[in-house]
Amino acid sequence: MRDILIFCALTVTVVLIAIWSLSAGAVSIPWYVIGNTLFDIEGPKQEFIVFHSRLPRTLLALLTGGALALSGVTVQALLRNPLASPKIIGINSGAALAVCLLVLVLPSAGLKWLPVAALSGGLLAAALVTGSADFGRFSSGRLALIGIAVGFLCDAGVDFILATSADAQFSAPLIWLTGSLWARGWTHVQLVWPWLVILASFVLVLSFRVDLIQFGDSTATSLGVAVRPLRLILMGLAAALAAISVSVVGVLGFVGLMAPHMARSIIGGTHSRIMPCAVLIGMGLVTLADATGRAIAPPIEVSAGIVTALFGAPFFVFIMIQSGKRSQV
Amino acid sequence: MNARHRLPFQAGAISVLAFGVCILSVYGSLMTGGRSDIRLSDLFAASTNGAVILDIRLPRTLVAACLGVNLGLSGLILQALTRNPLSSPSILGINQGAALGLTIGVIFPSVGALVGLMPLAAIGALVAGFMTFSIAGVFTGRIVSLRLILGGVAVGAFASAMVRFSFTLEDDLARQVLRWTLGNISDVRWHHVQSLFVWSLGGTVATLAMAHRLNLMALGEAQASGLGADPRLTLMIGALMSACLTGTAVFVAGPIAFAGLVVPHMCRFCLGPDHRILVPATALGGACLLMAADAASKWLTSPVELPVGVVVAMIGAPYFLYQTLFSKGAI
Amino acid sequence: MLFRPKTFSSLAAGLMALLPFSVGAAEITHELGVTDVPDAPQRVIALEFSFVDALAALGVSPVGIADDKKRQRIVAEYTAVIGDDWQSVGTRKTPSLEVIASLQPDLIIADKTRHSGVYDTLSQIAPTIVLDSLGGTYPDAIEQTLVIGDALGLKDKAAERVAEHEAVMAELIAKIGNESHGVNAQFGVTNATGLWLHSPLSYNGSLLEKFGFSSSMTPQEGEVYETNYVPTTLEQLSVVDPDLLILGKYADPAFTDGWAGEALYDSLKAVEASNVYTVNAHKWSRMRGLLAAEMTANDVLEILTEFSGKQ
């Protein structure tokens, strides 16, 4: 009963945030105009702003927020560590390096291929990390460390490129680096939604198996779970979810770190409960961050990534210190 | 420490090698730069060339050496205290915190003018370090290794996300932030040497005096208290020293990543775990690494210079990856 | 997808709405292709300062400018022509698409380096032309003024205005040329943390060349300056060693002020003969175009009068 109430409350909150997101922005538009535009009713409309800017941005925020949160829960479960996140397996930094290389090789003409570069860079880094951790004796600690090292290596490459190149040509990719939904539209939504929905449903179907893997390798094996293939599949799904999201909205890393914590502290229990809850929280967080970034200092756009970092950081540290007092992971 | 610990290399060979590397990096750092007409003999010439080498190149080389000493020792202390071979200012988010402090100063000039850019960097470093250690559970009494590293990475990521925000603002601001936060010593002068040298020298002496305590600490806290040295005192003095050494380095050059990680590692690999040997070795090794990186930063993309921090990161990051892939000791 | 069926109907509606523009339109070729621009667009949005310069030169007032939300960045020389009636659309890096759309423009002028990635979205709002302002030189800026004139349906006026500008410049250059011949001049921008020299590849570098100055920013053997803006240390500056050093300062005290009194700085030719001049960094470094070039020429003339007085 309590669970149902929590889920209802979360869903209502996400819907309310999404609706507010449609009205928030540099140009204030009365509600009836938004309604007219959305439902094609006769009367004054704001076709571009509501329909081609705010609506796709809101949808994209919901999609990527949910995907990043789900990816975060999965990675944390696989590494059995509440401080893990998609960033830990190198996705963000790999994507960032690929984008910088793209701009270096194909200045400005290559910007169209930015999502492709980001996707392949992120997946490549994740594959490299998971592959080398799987090769030899596996331990979640080793996987995390390799991921951090690959991340630092890619970051060093990004810094090198930024330091040696003319700064002006990097203004567009730099904005992507901060995690922004600026100028995202229907093309981006259409590009990612089928993939995100399919991958997310796979993960949700596998959620009960995630619980088993959390007991530890030996326990899981004795329960008849083929640990290694399951781990690789889940890792692949989590990496794909995060990399696809990052490819369109940029480095929005903290959602994958924070949403799982919030979910755990709100609902707790098995992953079949935590995962949907985290998805809803992730959706709400990114949508709220994007809408706030648009509305806070118009006409200047503040990146959603910054808003999440700014409000998320103190909250995250607080949760971590609290949980540190309770348990030692 | 085990007195019969077998060194992988002969002491004599190591000293010769170290001496050679040291001379080479000093020479490289002094002889590279914007002008190609500078000779070592100009050091004693009362000409423009003499001014170049005396006013610009010599202080720069010395600053690089001092930075190497500070960062290397700071990493060595942190690694002994946390008994974690990966502890270093960049992994624990301290560097990124310093960068965030600088960025705040650049974006809000009024704050920057009021507090000063460098104090802001020090505050940022302190806050970030404090957060990382809180996450790691330092207040509950014991530090969990992996939690320390992951907490540091998370804190670092938060800080660098906010640093990157400045990229969306003006070109001029973005340029300044990039220049400050990548570790830059291209415009240091003698007064920078003065403010650094005292700390490097004092730091080396003080760390050397602490070497025995560090040895006990690296063995394990429980044993340390059994052997008569209060681990909490060591922890406090060590943390303070490490913060001062990193802080003064950031103060002059901005954050330079990985020097604190690579140098103690290499020294431990060659010379074994005794801190009485490690402290001078790390100081020397750090100085050599930074001077060599300084030479490379002037030479690699000549005539345009690279920030020295970028060069160190290009050396340090692959080493870190190699270390995590092939190290025997699990975390 | 709840809204998917509507996407297409609405996209179609959007395309229909674009149709009237293509009636009696001019085809403008720009950096990213060809755009149909309506006859004599009235509501123009400029996303770089050099486009404002072009509009001011042609006497057209934009409805929106990406002025970084600092209205004073559009200097008096421009506002004298275009008035004070534009709306800010945010920063040049990330202009607010919502505000742009709400202004209902019929022409958007965007920069290649900054806005290539959002060309499709901007085109959805209004016909958009993309020009290389940030990476362009002085001749490029003249060329872009002609393209903008073409897009505004003021082709003849633009040609006339450019000819007029070239006459003004020729006159100024004739005066400058007497003194500038054989003089090595270098422009650089300095803020609180460093000095960036504008190489001959940059707008200001090409303009100084046009004035008849030579540049010693020719690299040493086997080395090239590939970029417009080169971060420079004192030692590198002593290699360039210009006769005339023109500095734009974004900060006070600027970074270069800290060099005063150093032996190497004092031995620079420009410093020895006290030929270091400070100019308005914003006007020199951020503004490009006809009016901006004339302002720069006047500044240079002023500098040269003082310079030759010392010879």
mmCIF file with all atom_site columns, N, CA and C in Angstrom, chain A residues 25-27 37-38 40 47-49 51-52 54 59 108 111-112 166 168-169 171 175 182-183 186 190 193 294 298-300, chain C residues 1 4 6-7 10-11 69 88-90 93-99 101-102 112-113 116-118 120-121 124-125 134 227:
data_model
loop_
_atom_site.group_PDB
_atom_site.id
_atom_site.type_symbol
_atom_site.label_atom_id
_atom_site.label_alt_id
_atom_site.label_comp_id
_atom_site.label_asym_id
_atom_site.label_entity_id
_atom_site.label_seq_id
_atom_site.pdbx_PDB_ins_code
_atom_site.Cartn_x
_atom_site.Cartn_y
_atom_site.Cartn_z
_atom_site.occupancy
_atom_site.B_iso_or_equiv
_atom_site.pdbx_formal_charge
_atom_site.auth_seq_id
_atom_site.auth_comp_id
_atom_site.auth_asym_id
_atom_site.auth_atom_id
_atom_site.pdbx_PDB_model_num
ATOM 1   N N  . GLY A 1 25  ? 10.537 29.286 -19.307 1.00 0.00 ? 25  GLY A N  1
ATOM 2   C CA . GLY A 1 25  ? 11.471 29.653 -20.353 1.00 0.00 ? 25  GLY A CA 1
ATOM 3   C C  . GLY A 1 25  ? 11.603 31.143 -20.495 1.00 0.00 ? 25  GLY A C  1
ATOM 4   N N  . ALA A 1 26  ? 12.387 31.550 -21.485 1.00 0.00 ? 26  ALA A N  1
ATOM 5   C CA . ALA A 1 26  ? 12.698 32.960 -21.657 1.00 0.00 ? 26  ALA A CA 1
ATOM 6   C C  . ALA A 1 26  ? 11.473 33.777 -22.056 1.00 0.00 ? 26  ALA A C  1
ATOM 7   N N  . VAL A 1 27  ? 10.533 33.133 -22.753 1.00 0.00 ? 27  VAL A N  1
ATOM 8   C CA . VAL A 1 27  ? 9.340  33.846 -23.187 1.00 0.00 ? 27  VAL A CA 1
ATOM 9   C C  . VAL A 1 27  ? 8.170  33.329 -22.371 1.00 0.00 ? 27  VAL A C  1
ATOM 10  N N  . THR A 1 37  ? -1.774 25.224 -28.579 1.00 0.00 ? 37  THR A N  1
ATOM 11  C CA . THR A 1 37  ? -0.730 24.691 -29.444 1.00 0.00 ? 37  THR A CA 1
ATOM 12  C C  . THR A 1 37  ? -0.671 23.180 -29.340 1.00 0.00 ? 37  THR A C  1
ATOM 13  N N  . LEU A 1 38  ? -0.730 22.681 -28.098 1.00 0.00 ? 38  LEU A N  1
ATOM 14  C CA . LEU A 1 38  ? -0.571 21.240 -27.902 1.00 0.00 ? 38  LEU A CA 1
ATOM 15  C C  . LEU A 1 38  ? -1.727 20.456 -28.498 1.00 0.00 ? 38  LEU A C  1
ATOM 16  N N  . ASP A 1 40  ? -4.035 21.547 -30.636 1.00 0.00 ? 40  ASP A N  1
ATOM 17  C CA . ASP A 1 40  ? -4.476 22.001 -31.942 1.00 0.00 ? 40  ASP A CA 1
ATOM 18  C C  . ASP A 1 40  ? -5.858 22.641 -31.881 1.00 0.00 ? 40  ASP A C  1
ATOM 19  N N  . GLU A 1 47  ? 3.679  28.006 -32.051 1.00 0.00 ? 47  GLU A N  1
ATOM 20  C CA . GLU A 1 47  ? 4.082  26.734 -32.643 1.00 0.00 ? 47  GLU A CA 1
ATOM 21  C C  . GLU A 1 47  ? 5.528  26.362 -32.301 1.00 0.00 ? 47  GLU A C  1
ATOM 22  N N  . PHE A 1 48  ? 6.484  27.249 -32.620 1.00 0.00 ? 48  PHE A N  1
ATOM 23  C CA . PHE A 1 48  ? 7.884  26.858 -32.444 1.00 0.00 ? 48  PHE A CA 1
ATOM 24  C C  . PHE A 1 48  ? 8.239  26.661 -30.983 1.00 0.00 ? 48  PHE A C  1
ATOM 25  N N  . ILE A 1 49  ? 7.926  27.672 -30.154 1.00 0.00 ? 49  ILE A N  1
ATOM 26  C CA . ILE A 1 49  ? 8.414  27.636 -28.775 1.00 0.00 ? 49  ILE A CA 1
ATOM 27  C C  . ILE A 1 49  ? 7.853  26.447 -28.018 1.00 0.00 ? 49  ILE A C  1
ATOM 28  N N  . PHE A 1 51  ? 5.915  23.791 -29.303 1.00 0.00 ? 51  PHE A N  1
ATOM 29  C CA . PHE A 1 51  ? 5.900  22.494 -29.948 1.00 0.00 ? 51  PHE A CA 1
ATOM 30  C C  . PHE A 1 51  ? 7.258  22.024 -30.443 1.00 0.00 ? 51  PHE A C  1
ATOM 31  N N  . HIS A 1 52  ? 8.103  22.935 -30.891 1.00 0.00 ? 52  HIS A N  1
ATOM 32  C CA . HIS A 1 52  ? 9.391  22.499 -31.445 1.00 0.00 ? 52  HIS A CA 1
ATOM 33  C C  . HIS A 1 52  ? 10.548 22.726 -30.499 1.00 0.00 ? 52  HIS A C  1
ATOM 34  N N  . ARG A 1 54  ? 10.062 23.466 -26.432 1.00 0.00 ? 54  ARG A N  1
ATOM 35  C CA . ARG A 1 54  ? 9.864  23.001 -25.061 1.00 0.00 ? 54  ARG A CA 1
ATOM 36  C C  . ARG A 1 54  ? 9.387  21.559 -24.993 1.00 0.00 ? 54  ARG A C  1
ATOM 37  N N  . LEU A 1 59  ? 10.439 16.042 -23.330 1.00 0.00 ? 59  LEU A N  1
ATOM 38  C CA . LEU A 1 59  ? 10.430 14.602 -23.582 1.00 0.00 ? 59  LEU A CA 1
ATOM 39  C C  . LEU A 1 59  ? 11.838 14.032 -23.494 1.00 0.00 ? 59  LEU A C  1
ATOM 40  N N  . SER A 1 108 ? 33.767 22.303 -37.284 1.00 0.00 ? 108 SER A N  1
ATOM 41  C CA . SER A 1 108 ? 32.403 22.797 -37.552 1.00 0.00 ? 108 SER A CA 1
ATOM 42  C C  . SER A 1 108 ? 31.580 21.957 -38.520 1.00 0.00 ? 108 SER A C  1
ATOM 43  N N  . LEU A 1 111 ? 29.999 18.901 -36.784 1.00 0.00 ? 111 LEU A N  1
ATOM 44  C CA . LEU A 1 111 ? 29.121 19.019 -35.617 1.00 0.00 ? 111 LEU A CA 1
ATOM 45  C C  . LEU A 1 111 ? 27.876 18.153 -35.731 1.00 0.00 ? 111 LEU A C  1
ATOM 46  N N  . LYS A 1 112 ? 27.445 17.894 -36.964 1.00 0.00 ? 112 LYS A N  1
ATOM 47  C CA . LYS A 1 112 ? 26.267 17.054 -37.164 1.00 0.00 ? 112 LYS A CA 1
ATOM 48  C C  . LYS A 1 112 ? 26.502 15.658 -36.620 1.00 0.00 ? 112 LYS A C  1
ATOM 49  N N  . ALA A 1 166 ? 42.703 26.219 -31.120 1.00 0.00 ? 166 ALA A N  1
ATOM 50  C CA . ALA A 1 166 ? 42.063 27.523 -31.057 1.00 0.00 ? 166 ALA A CA 1
ATOM 51  C C  . ALA A 1 166 ? 40.764 27.376 -30.276 1.00 0.00 ? 166 ALA A C  1
ATOM 52  N N  . ALA A 1 168 ? 38.028 29.115 -30.109 1.00 0.00 ? 168 ALA A N  1
ATOM 53  C CA . ALA A 1 168 ? 36.737 29.463 -30.692 1.00 0.00 ? 168 ALA A CA 1
ATOM 54  C C  . ALA A 1 168 ? 36.046 28.253 -31.315 1.00 0.00 ? 168 ALA A C  1
ATOM 55  N N  . GLN A 1 169 ? 36.797 27.403 -31.978 1.00 0.00 ? 169 GLN A N  1
ATOM 56  C CA . GLN A 1 169 ? 36.144 26.304 -32.675 1.00 0.00 ? 169 GLN A CA 1
ATOM 57  C C  . GLN A 1 169 ? 35.576 25.276 -31.708 1.00 0.00 ? 169 GLN A C  1
ATOM 58  N N  . SER A 1 171 ? 33.744 26.088 -29.082 1.00 0.00 ? 171 SER A N  1
ATOM 59  C CA . SER A 1 171 ? 32.667 26.624 -28.255 1.00 0.00 ? 171 SER A CA 1
ATOM 60  C C  . SER A 1 171 ? 31.437 25.721 -28.279 1.00 0.00 ? 171 SER A C  1
ATOM 61  N N  . ILE A 1 175 ? 29.970 23.400 -24.942 1.00 0.00 ? 175 ILE A N  1
ATOM 62  C CA . ILE A 1 175 ? 28.635 23.511 -24.364 1.00 0.00 ? 175 ILE A CA 1
ATOM 63  C C  . ILE A 1 175 ? 28.031 22.127 -24.203 1.00 0.00 ? 175 ILE A C  1
ATOM 64  N N  . TRP A 1 182 ? 20.087 22.586 -24.733 1.00 0.00 ? 182 TRP A N  1
ATOM 65  C CA . TRP A 1 182 ? 19.898 23.733 -25.605 1.00 0.00 ? 182 TRP A CA 1
ATOM 66  C C  . TRP A 1 182 ? 19.822 23.267 -27.063 1.00 0.00 ? 182 TRP A C  1
ATOM 67  N N  . ALA A 1 183 ? 18.806 23.776 -27.771 1.00 0.00 ? 183 ALA A N  1
ATOM 68  C CA . ALA A 1 183 ? 18.657 23.511 -29.199 1.00 0.00 ? 183 ALA A CA 1
ATOM 69  C C  . ALA A 1 183 ? 18.424 22.042 -29.512 1.00 0.00 ? 183 ALA A C  1
ATOM 70  N N  . TRP A 1 186 ? 12.945 17.588 -32.092 1.00 0.00 ? 186 TRP A N  1
ATOM 71  C CA . TRP A 1 186 ? 12.293 16.308 -32.385 1.00 0.00 ? 186 TRP A CA 1
ATOM 72  C C  . TRP A 1 186 ? 13.252 15.300 -33.003 1.00 0.00 ? 186 TRP A C  1
ATOM 73  N N  . GLN A 1 190 ? 13.453 11.521 -31.739 1.00 0.00 ? 190 GLN A N  1
ATOM 74  C CA . GLN A 1 190 ? 13.200 10.369 -32.604 1.00 0.00 ? 190 GLN A CA 1
ATOM 75  C C  . GLN A 1 190 ? 14.414 9.459  -32.708 1.00 0.00 ? 190 GLN A C  1
ATOM 76  N N  . TRP A 1 193 ? 14.504 7.637  -28.713 1.00 0.00 ? 193 TRP A N  1
ATOM 77  C CA . TRP A 1 193 ? 13.472 7.043  -27.859 1.00 0.00 ? 193 TRP A CA 1
ATOM 78  C C  . TRP A 1 193 ? 13.278 5.549  -28.059 1.00 0.00 ? 193 TRP A C  1
ATOM 79  N N  . ARG A 1 294 ? 16.503 27.096 -17.969 1.00 0.00 ? 294 ARG A N  1
ATOM 80  C CA . ARG A 1 294 ? 15.919 27.988 -18.971 1.00 0.00 ? 294 ARG A CA 1
ATOM 81  C C  . ARG A 1 294 ? 15.308 29.221 -18.323 1.00 0.00 ? 294 ARG A C  1
ATOM 82  N N  . PRO A 1 298 ? 16.767 34.338 -17.989 1.00 0.00 ? 298 PRO A N  1
ATOM 83  C CA . PRO A 1 298 ? 16.528 34.503 -19.413 1.00 0.00 ? 298 PRO A CA 1
ATOM 84  C C  . PRO A 1 298 ? 17.068 35.850 -19.893 1.00 0.00 ? 298 PRO A C  1
ATOM 85  N N  . PRO A 1 299 ? 17.552 35.964 -21.140 1.00 0.00 ? 299 PRO A N  1
ATOM 86  C CA . PRO A 1 299 ? 17.543 34.926 -22.168 1.00 0.00 ? 299 PRO A CA 1
ATOM 87  C C  . PRO A 1 299 ? 18.781 34.027 -22.126 1.00 0.00 ? 299 PRO A C  1
ATOM 88  N N  . ILE A 1 300 ? 19.535 34.063 -21.021 1.00 0.00 ? 300 ILE A N  1
ATOM 89  C CA . ILE A 1 300 ? 20.723 33.214 -20.958 1.00 0.00 ? 300 ILE A CA 1
ATOM 90  C C  . ILE A 1 300 ? 20.328 31.800 -20.546 1.00 0.00 ? 300 ILE A C  1
ATOM 91  N N  . MET C 2 1   ? 4.662  6.884  -27.585 1.00 0.00 ? 1   MET C N  1
ATOM 92  C CA . MET C 2 1   ? 4.815  8.311  -27.854 1.00 0.00 ? 1   MET C CA 1
ATOM 93  C C  . MET C 2 1   ? 3.445  8.948  -28.031 1.00 0.00 ? 1   MET C C  1
ATOM 94  N N  . ARG C 2 4   ? 3.213  11.556 -31.027 1.00 0.00 ? 4   ARG C N  1
ATOM 95  C CA . ARG C 2 4   ? 3.816  11.282 -32.322 1.00 0.00 ? 4   ARG C CA 1
ATOM 96  C C  . ARG C 2 4   ? 2.936  11.614 -33.516 1.00 0.00 ? 4   ARG C C  1
ATOM 97  N N  . LYS C 2 6   ? 0.868  13.756 -33.831 1.00 0.00 ? 6   LYS C N  1
ATOM 98  C CA . LYS C 2 6   ? 0.777  15.201 -33.965 1.00 0.00 ? 6   LYS C CA 1
ATOM 99  C C  . LYS C 2 6   ? 2.077  15.798 -34.504 1.00 0.00 ? 6   LYS C C  1
ATOM 100 N N  . THR C 2 7   ? 3.199  15.104 -34.212 1.00 0.00 ? 7   THR C N  1
ATOM 101 C CA . THR C 2 7   ? 4.484  15.606 -34.691 1.00 0.00 ? 7   THR C CA 1
ATOM 102 C C  . THR C 2 7   ? 4.430  15.901 -36.174 1.00 0.00 ? 7   THR C C  1
ATOM 103 N N  . SER C 2 10  ? 2.083  18.559 -37.354 1.00 0.00 ? 10  SER C N  1
ATOM 104 C CA . SER C 2 10  ? 2.574  19.869 -36.989 1.00 0.00 ? 10  SER C CA 1
ATOM 105 C C  . SER C 2 10  ? 3.803  20.251 -37.802 1.00 0.00 ? 10  SER C C  1
ATOM 106 N N  . LEU C 2 11  ? 4.652  19.241 -38.080 1.00 0.00 ? 11  LEU C N  1
ATOM 107 C CA . LEU C 2 11  ? 5.796  19.510 -38.943 1.00 0.00 ? 11  LEU C CA 1
ATOM 108 C C  . LEU C 2 11  ? 5.311  19.998 -40.289 1.00 0.00 ? 11  LEU C C  1
ATOM 109 N N  . LYS C 2 69  ? 23.673 39.810 -23.426 1.00 0.00 ? 69  LYS C N  1
ATOM 110 C CA . LYS C 2 69  ? 22.848 40.465 -22.399 1.00 0.00 ? 69  LYS C CA 1
ATOM 111 C C  . LYS C 2 69  ? 23.550 41.680 -21.796 1.00 0.00 ? 69  LYS C C  1
ATOM 112 N N  . SER C 2 88  ? 17.452 41.687 -26.622 1.00 0.00 ? 88  SER C N  1
ATOM 113 C CA . SER C 2 88  ? 18.575 40.769 -26.452 1.00 0.00 ? 88  SER C CA 1
ATOM 114 C C  . SER C 2 88  ? 18.095 39.333 -26.593 1.00 0.00 ? 88  SER C C  1
ATOM 115 N N  . VAL C 2 89  ? 18.802 38.521 -27.391 1.00 0.00 ? 89  VAL C N  1
ATOM 116 C CA . VAL C 2 89  ? 18.426 37.109 -27.486 1.00 0.00 ? 89  VAL C CA 1
ATOM 117 C C  . VAL C 2 89  ? 19.419 36.230 -26.720 1.00 0.00 ? 89  VAL C C  1
ATOM 118 N N  . GLY C 2 90  ? 20.173 36.832 -25.819 1.00 0.00 ? 90  GLY C N  1
ATOM 119 C CA . GLY C 2 90  ? 21.066 36.041 -24.977 1.00 0.00 ? 90  GLY C CA 1
ATOM 120 C C  . GLY C 2 90  ? 22.508 36.109 -25.442 1.00 0.00 ? 90  GLY C C  1
ATOM 121 N N  . LYS C 2 93  ? 27.134 32.539 -27.657 1.00 0.00 ? 93  LYS C N  1
ATOM 122 C CA . LYS C 2 93  ? 27.386 31.091 -27.655 1.00 0.00 ? 93  LYS C CA 1
ATOM 123 C C  . LYS C 2 93  ? 26.109 30.284 -27.652 1.00 0.00 ? 93  LYS C C  1
ATOM 124 N N  . THR C 2 94  ? 25.191 30.609 -26.723 1.00 0.00 ? 94  THR C N  1
ATOM 125 C CA . THR C 2 94  ? 23.924 29.894 -26.672 1.00 0.00 ? 94  THR C CA 1
ATOM 126 C C  . THR C 2 94  ? 22.767 30.879 -26.685 1.00 0.00 ? 94  THR C C  1
ATOM 127 N N  . PRO C 2 95  ? 22.476 31.468 -27.850 1.00 0.00 ? 95  PRO C N  1
ATOM 128 C CA . PRO C 2 95  ? 21.332 32.383 -27.912 1.00 0.00 ? 95  PRO C CA 1
ATOM 129 C C  . PRO C 2 95  ? 20.047 31.617 -27.609 1.00 0.00 ? 95  PRO C C  1
ATOM 130 N N  . SER C 2 96  ? 19.107 32.321 -26.995 1.00 0.00 ? 96  SER C N  1
ATOM 131 C CA . SER C 2 96  ? 17.854 31.662 -26.626 1.00 0.00 ? 96  SER C CA 1
ATOM 132 C C  . SER C 2 96  ? 16.975 31.501 -27.862 1.00 0.00 ? 96  SER C C  1
ATOM 133 N N  . LEU C 2 97  ? 16.753 30.245 -28.250 1.00 0.00 ? 97  LEU C N  1
ATOM 134 C CA . LEU C 2 97  ? 15.943 29.989 -29.448 1.00 0.00 ? 97  LEU C CA 1
ATOM 135 C C  . LEU C 2 97  ? 14.510 30.440 -29.232 1.00 0.00 ? 97  LEU C C  1
ATOM 136 N N  . GLU C 2 98  ? 14.058 30.361 -27.975 1.00 0.00 ? 98  GLU C N  1
ATOM 137 C CA . GLU C 2 98  ? 12.691 30.789 -27.682 1.00 0.00 ? 98  GLU C CA 1
ATOM 138 C C  . GLU C 2 98  ? 12.501 32.262 -27.973 1.00 0.00 ? 98  GLU C C  1
ATOM 139 N N  . VAL C 2 99  ? 13.452 33.069 -27.516 1.00 0.00 ? 99  VAL C N  1
ATOM 140 C CA . VAL C 2 99  ? 13.325 34.507 -27.728 1.00 0.00 ? 99  VAL C CA 1
ATOM 141 C C  . VAL C 2 99  ? 13.416 34.809 -29.224 1.00 0.00 ? 99  VAL C C  1
ATOM 142 N N  . ALA C 2 101 ? 12.507 32.892 -31.647 1.00 0.00 ? 101 ALA C N  1
ATOM 143 C CA . ALA C 2 101 ? 11.231 32.525 -32.272 1.00 0.00 ? 101 ALA C CA 1
ATOM 144 C C  . ALA C 2 101 ? 10.147 33.545 -31.941 1.00 0.00 ? 101 ALA C C  1
ATOM 145 N N  . SER C 2 102 ? 10.160 34.026 -30.679 1.00 0.00 ? 102 SER C N  1
ATOM 146 C CA . SER C 2 102 ? 9.101  34.941 -30.270 1.00 0.00 ? 102 SER C CA 1
ATOM 147 C C  . SER C 2 102 ? 9.186  36.267 -30.999 1.00 0.00 ? 102 SER C C  1
ATOM 148 N N  . LYS C 2 112 ? 29.472 30.786 -38.321 1.00 0.00 ? 112 LYS C N  1
ATOM 149 C CA . LYS C 2 112 ? 29.834 29.412 -38.674 1.00 0.00 ? 112 LYS C CA 1
ATOM 150 C C  . LYS C 2 112 ? 30.400 28.650 -37.465 1.00 0.00 ? 112 LYS C C  1
ATOM 151 N N  . THR C 2 113 ? 31.366 29.265 -36.769 1.00 0.00 ? 113 THR C N  1
ATOM 152 C CA . THR C 2 113 ? 32.008 28.552 -35.666 1.00 0.00 ? 113 THR C CA 1
ATOM 153 C C  . THR C 2 113 ? 31.035 28.277 -34.533 1.00 0.00 ? 113 THR C C  1
ATOM 154 N N  . SER C 2 116 ? 26.948 26.503 -36.226 1.00 0.00 ? 116 SER C N  1
ATOM 155 C CA . SER C 2 116 ? 26.752 25.448 -37.234 1.00 0.00 ? 116 SER C CA 1
ATOM 156 C C  . SER C 2 116 ? 25.868 24.325 -36.713 1.00 0.00 ? 116 SER C C  1
ATOM 157 N N  . GLY C 2 117 ? 26.073 23.993 -35.426 1.00 0.00 ? 117 GLY C N  1
ATOM 158 C CA . GLY C 2 117 ? 25.346 22.874 -34.843 1.00 0.00 ? 117 GLY C CA 1
ATOM 159 C C  . GLY C 2 117 ? 23.851 23.099 -34.744 1.00 0.00 ? 117 GLY C C  1
ATOM 160 N N  . VAL C 2 118 ? 23.412 24.356 -34.716 1.00 0.00 ? 118 VAL C N  1
ATOM 161 C CA . VAL C 2 118 ? 21.980 24.626 -34.563 1.00 0.00 ? 118 VAL C CA 1
ATOM 162 C C  . VAL C 2 118 ? 21.378 25.209 -35.837 1.00 0.00 ? 118 VAL C C  1
ATOM 163 N N  . ASP C 2 120 ? 20.041 23.771 -38.389 1.00 0.00 ? 120 ASP C N  1
ATOM 164 C CA . ASP C 2 120 ? 18.750 23.170 -38.739 1.00 0.00 ? 120 ASP C CA 1
ATOM 165 C C  . ASP C 2 120 ? 17.623 23.761 -37.901 1.00 0.00 ? 120 ASP C C  1
ATOM 166 N N  . THR C 2 121 ? 17.872 23.902 -36.607 1.00 0.00 ? 121 THR C N  1
ATOM 167 C CA . THR C 2 121 ? 16.842 24.436 -35.722 1.00 0.00 ? 121 THR C CA 1
ATOM 168 C C  . THR C 2 121 ? 16.533 25.890 -36.058 1.00 0.00 ? 121 THR C C  1
ATOM 169 N N  . GLN C 2 124 ? 14.419 26.233 -38.939 1.00 0.00 ? 124 GLN C N  1
ATOM 170 C CA . GLN C 2 124 ? 13.028 25.925 -38.648 1.00 0.00 ? 124 GLN C CA 1
ATOM 171 C C  . GLN C 2 124 ? 12.275 27.181 -38.229 1.00 0.00 ? 124 GLN C C  1
ATOM 172 N N  . ILE C 2 125 ? 12.979 28.101 -37.590 1.00 0.00 ? 125 ILE C N  1
ATOM 173 C CA . ILE C 2 125 ? 12.338 29.328 -37.119 1.00 0.00 ? 125 ILE C CA 1
ATOM 174 C C  . ILE C 2 125 ? 12.195 30.315 -38.269 1.00 0.00 ? 125 ILE C C  1
ATOM 175 N N  . LEU C 2 134 ? 33.692 34.810 -36.884 1.00 0.00 ? 134 LEU C N  1
ATOM 176 C CA . LEU C 2 134 ? 34.704 34.653 -35.840 1.00 0.00 ? 134 LEU C CA 1
ATOM 177 C C  . LEU C 2 134 ? 36.051 34.247 -36.412 1.00 0.00 ? 134 LEU C C  1
ATOM 178 N N  . THR C 2 227 ? 47.055 29.253 -35.574 1.00 0.00 ? 227 THR C N  1
ATOM 179 C CA . THR C 2 227 ? 45.802 29.785 -35.049 1.00 0.00 ? 227 THR C CA 1
ATOM 180 C C  . THR C 2 227 ? 45.766 31.302 -35.131 1.00 0.00 ? 227 THR C C  1
#
